[in-house]
Amino acid sequence: RQEMKLWKPKFFENSRLPVILSKVAPINIWAISIGPFVWCKGVLTEQDRRHETIHFQQQLELLFVFQWVLYFAFYLVGFVKCGNGTLAYLNNPFEVEAYDNEKNEDYLLTRRRYSWMFRKSGE
């Protein structure tokens, strides 16, 4: 079986963008994946890179813009349900997949497309 080439985003460390976005976000942003780029306040660990690369793969699956729309919609629904921005963020299916698998070194090589759809927080 031939391994599929894994596309990865371009990483920018020691960036001010997460600092600026943290001023309007409900969480303190360490790193953020937007399209083919990831910006981080400091130096990314391998775990951080994996987490953000999972988001990049999610964005590829949904042609970028649809992932952003769904991400925001999931966040809003979560916020309305629990009234807490941090919980809404942590229960977002895109974040659940990334957090659940950021420590698994093989995950990006074995990940099935649209995996975020089939996971629930706490699984």
mmCIF file of C-alpha atoms in Angstrom:
data_model
loop_
_atom_site.group_PDB
_atom_site.id
_atom_site.type_symbol
_atom_site.label_atom_id
_atom_site.label_comp_id
_atom_site.label_asym_id
_atom_site.label_seq_id
_atom_site.Cartn_x
_atom_site.Cartn_y
_atom_site.Cartn_z
ATOM 1 C CA ARG A 1 0.000 0.000 0.000
ATOM 2 C CA GLN A 2 1.461 3.332 -1.033
ATOM 3 C CA GLU A 3 1.531 6.064 1.602
ATOM 4 C CA MET A 4 -0.319 9.241 0.718
ATOM 5 C CA LYS A 5 1.798 12.386 0.768
ATOM 6 C CA LEU A 6 0.812 14.415 3.811
ATOM 7 C CA TRP A 7 0.459 18.090 3.104
ATOM 8 C CA LYS A 8 1.586 20.280 5.967
ATOM 9 C CA PRO A 9 1.075 23.967 6.656
ATOM 10 C CA LYS A 10 3.833 26.583 6.761
ATOM 11 C CA PHE A 11 4.720 27.409 10.370
ATOM 12 C CA PHE A 12 5.578 30.892 11.675
ATOM 13 C CA GLU A 13 6.985 30.991 15.191
ATOM 14 C CA ASN A 14 7.362 33.968 17.544
ATOM 15 C CA SER A 15 4.494 35.731 15.786
ATOM 16 C CA ARG A 16 2.416 38.634 17.098
ATOM 17 C CA LEU A 17 -0.752 37.419 15.310
ATOM 18 C CA PRO A 18 -1.878 35.074 18.144
ATOM 19 C CA VAL A 19 -1.250 37.879 20.642
ATOM 20 C CA ILE A 20 -3.468 40.240 18.650
ATOM 21 C CA LEU A 21 -6.211 37.639 18.077
ATOM 22 C CA SER A 22 -6.205 36.688 21.777
ATOM 23 C CA LYS A 23 -7.498 40.184 22.565
ATOM 24 C CA VAL A 24 -10.827 39.372 20.824
ATOM 25 C CA ALA A 25 -10.964 35.575 21.273
ATOM 26 C CA PRO A 26 -12.607 33.774 24.207
ATOM 27 C CA ILE A 27 -9.316 31.945 24.855
ATOM 28 C CA ASN A 28 -5.643 32.804 25.036
ATOM 29 C CA ILE A 29 -4.364 31.695 21.611
ATOM 30 C CA TRP A 30 -0.968 29.983 21.563
ATOM 31 C CA ALA A 31 -1.106 28.942 17.906
ATOM 32 C CA ILE A 32 -3.664 29.289 15.142
ATOM 33 C CA SER A 33 -4.090 27.568 11.793
ATOM 34 C CA ILE A 34 -5.576 29.694 9.033
ATOM 35 C CA GLY A 35 -5.406 28.162 5.592
ATOM 36 C CA PRO A 36 -1.944 26.855 4.742
ATOM 37 C CA PHE A 37 -0.322 28.858 7.560
ATOM 38 C CA VAL A 38 0.132 28.401 11.308
ATOM 39 C CA TRP A 39 1.187 31.278 13.526
ATOM 40 C CA CYS A 40 2.502 30.678 17.056
ATOM 41 C CA LYS A 41 3.373 33.066 19.898
ATOM 42 C CA GLY A 42 6.534 31.125 20.677
ATOM 43 C CA VAL A 43 8.308 27.992 19.506
ATOM 44 C CA LEU A 44 6.093 25.075 18.447
ATOM 45 C CA THR A 45 6.605 21.650 19.972
ATOM 46 C CA GLU A 46 6.039 18.542 17.858
ATOM 47 C CA GLN A 47 2.722 18.117 19.695
ATOM 48 C CA ASP A 48 1.710 21.692 18.769
ATOM 49 C CA ARG A 49 2.696 21.061 15.141
ATOM 50 C CA ARG A 50 0.618 17.882 15.067
ATOM 51 C CA HIS A 51 -2.404 19.656 16.617
ATOM 52 C CA GLU A 52 -2.254 22.479 14.066
ATOM 53 C CA THR A 53 -1.588 20.090 11.179
ATOM 54 C CA ILE A 54 -4.754 18.185 12.134
ATOM 55 C CA HIS A 55 -6.614 21.506 11.791
ATOM 56 C CA PHE A 56 -4.947 22.068 8.421
ATOM 57 C CA GLN A 57 -6.150 18.633 7.254
ATOM 58 C CA GLN A 58 -9.677 19.487 8.450
ATOM 59 C CA GLN A 59 -9.524 22.713 6.462
ATOM 60 C CA LEU A 60 -8.357 20.864 3.328
ATOM 61 C CA GLU A 61 -11.299 18.463 3.636
ATOM 62 C CA LEU A 62 -13.761 21.334 3.758
ATOM 63 C CA LEU A 63 -12.095 23.624 1.209
ATOM 64 C CA PHE A 64 -10.978 25.981 3.977
ATOM 65 C CA VAL A 65 -13.967 28.340 4.061
ATOM 66 C CA PHE A 66 -16.478 25.637 5.020
ATOM 67 C CA GLN A 67 -14.301 24.546 7.933
ATOM 68 C CA TRP A 68 -14.187 28.118 9.207
ATOM 69 C CA VAL A 69 -17.979 28.462 8.878
ATOM 70 C CA LEU A 70 -18.603 25.142 10.647
ATOM 71 C CA TYR A 71 -15.997 25.900 13.311
ATOM 72 C CA PHE A 72 -17.733 29.173 14.152
ATOM 73 C CA ALA A 73 -21.195 27.516 14.047
ATOM 74 C CA PHE A 74 -20.092 24.717 16.410
ATOM 75 C CA TYR A 75 -18.599 27.318 18.721
ATOM 76 C CA LEU A 76 -21.788 29.419 18.756
ATOM 77 C CA VAL A 77 -24.012 26.407 19.434
ATOM 78 C CA GLY A 78 -21.675 25.304 22.227
ATOM 79 C CA PHE A 79 -21.640 28.774 23.725
ATOM 80 C CA VAL A 80 -25.445 29.040 23.655
ATOM 81 C CA LYS A 81 -25.720 25.586 25.299
ATOM 82 C CA CYS A 82 -23.244 26.160 28.128
ATOM 83 C CA GLY A 83 -22.649 29.917 28.253
ATOM 84 C CA ASN A 84 -18.899 29.413 28.539
ATOM 85 C CA GLY A 85 -16.448 30.335 25.760
ATOM 86 C CA THR A 86 -13.713 27.971 26.924
ATOM 87 C CA LEU A 87 -16.082 24.982 27.120
ATOM 88 C CA ALA A 88 -17.576 25.854 23.730
ATOM 89 C CA TYR A 89 -14.035 25.882 22.289
ATOM 90 C CA LEU A 90 -12.984 22.603 23.944
ATOM 91 C CA ASN A 91 -16.177 20.804 22.837
ATOM 92 C CA ASN A 92 -15.909 21.936 19.227
ATOM 93 C CA PRO A 93 -15.544 18.697 17.164
ATOM 94 C CA PHE A 94 -12.530 20.112 15.319
ATOM 95 C CA GLU A 95 -10.747 20.760 18.626
ATOM 96 C CA VAL A 96 -11.844 17.438 20.109
ATOM 97 C CA GLU A 97 -10.143 15.561 17.267
ATOM 98 C CA ALA A 98 -6.992 17.691 17.474
ATOM 99 C CA TYR A 99 -6.631 17.465 21.265
ATOM 100 C CA ASP A 100 -7.444 13.742 21.362
ATOM 101 C CA ASN A 101 -4.705 12.973 18.823
ATOM 102 C CA GLU A 102 -1.997 15.599 19.220
ATOM 103 C CA LYS A 103 0.201 13.179 21.221
ATOM 104 C CA ASN A 104 -0.163 10.294 18.747
ATOM 105 C CA GLU A 105 2.914 10.469 16.509
ATOM 106 C CA ASP A 106 1.322 8.210 13.861
ATOM 107 C CA TYR A 107 -2.098 9.844 13.792
ATOM 108 C CA LEU A 108 -1.573 12.026 10.728
ATOM 109 C CA LEU A 109 -0.349 8.995 8.762
ATOM 110 C CA THR A 110 -3.366 6.868 9.709
ATOM 111 C CA ARG A 111 -6.086 9.512 10.047
ATOM 112 C CA ARG A 112 -9.270 8.877 8.088
ATOM 113 C CA ARG A 113 -10.766 11.835 6.269
ATOM 114 C CA TYR A 114 -13.562 13.661 8.131
ATOM 115 C CA SER A 115 -12.565 12.026 11.426
ATOM 116 C CA TRP A 116 -13.784 15.104 13.304
ATOM 117 C CA MET A 117 -17.369 14.112 12.395
ATOM 118 C CA PHE A 118 -17.194 10.807 14.228
ATOM 119 C CA ARG A 119 -15.668 11.870 17.543
ATOM 120 C CA LYS A 120 -17.279 13.123 20.692
ATOM 121 C CA SER A 121 -15.634 14.927 23.586
ATOM 122 C CA GLY A 122 -14.494 12.518 26.282
ATOM 123 C CA GLU A 123 -14.203 9.480 23.995
#
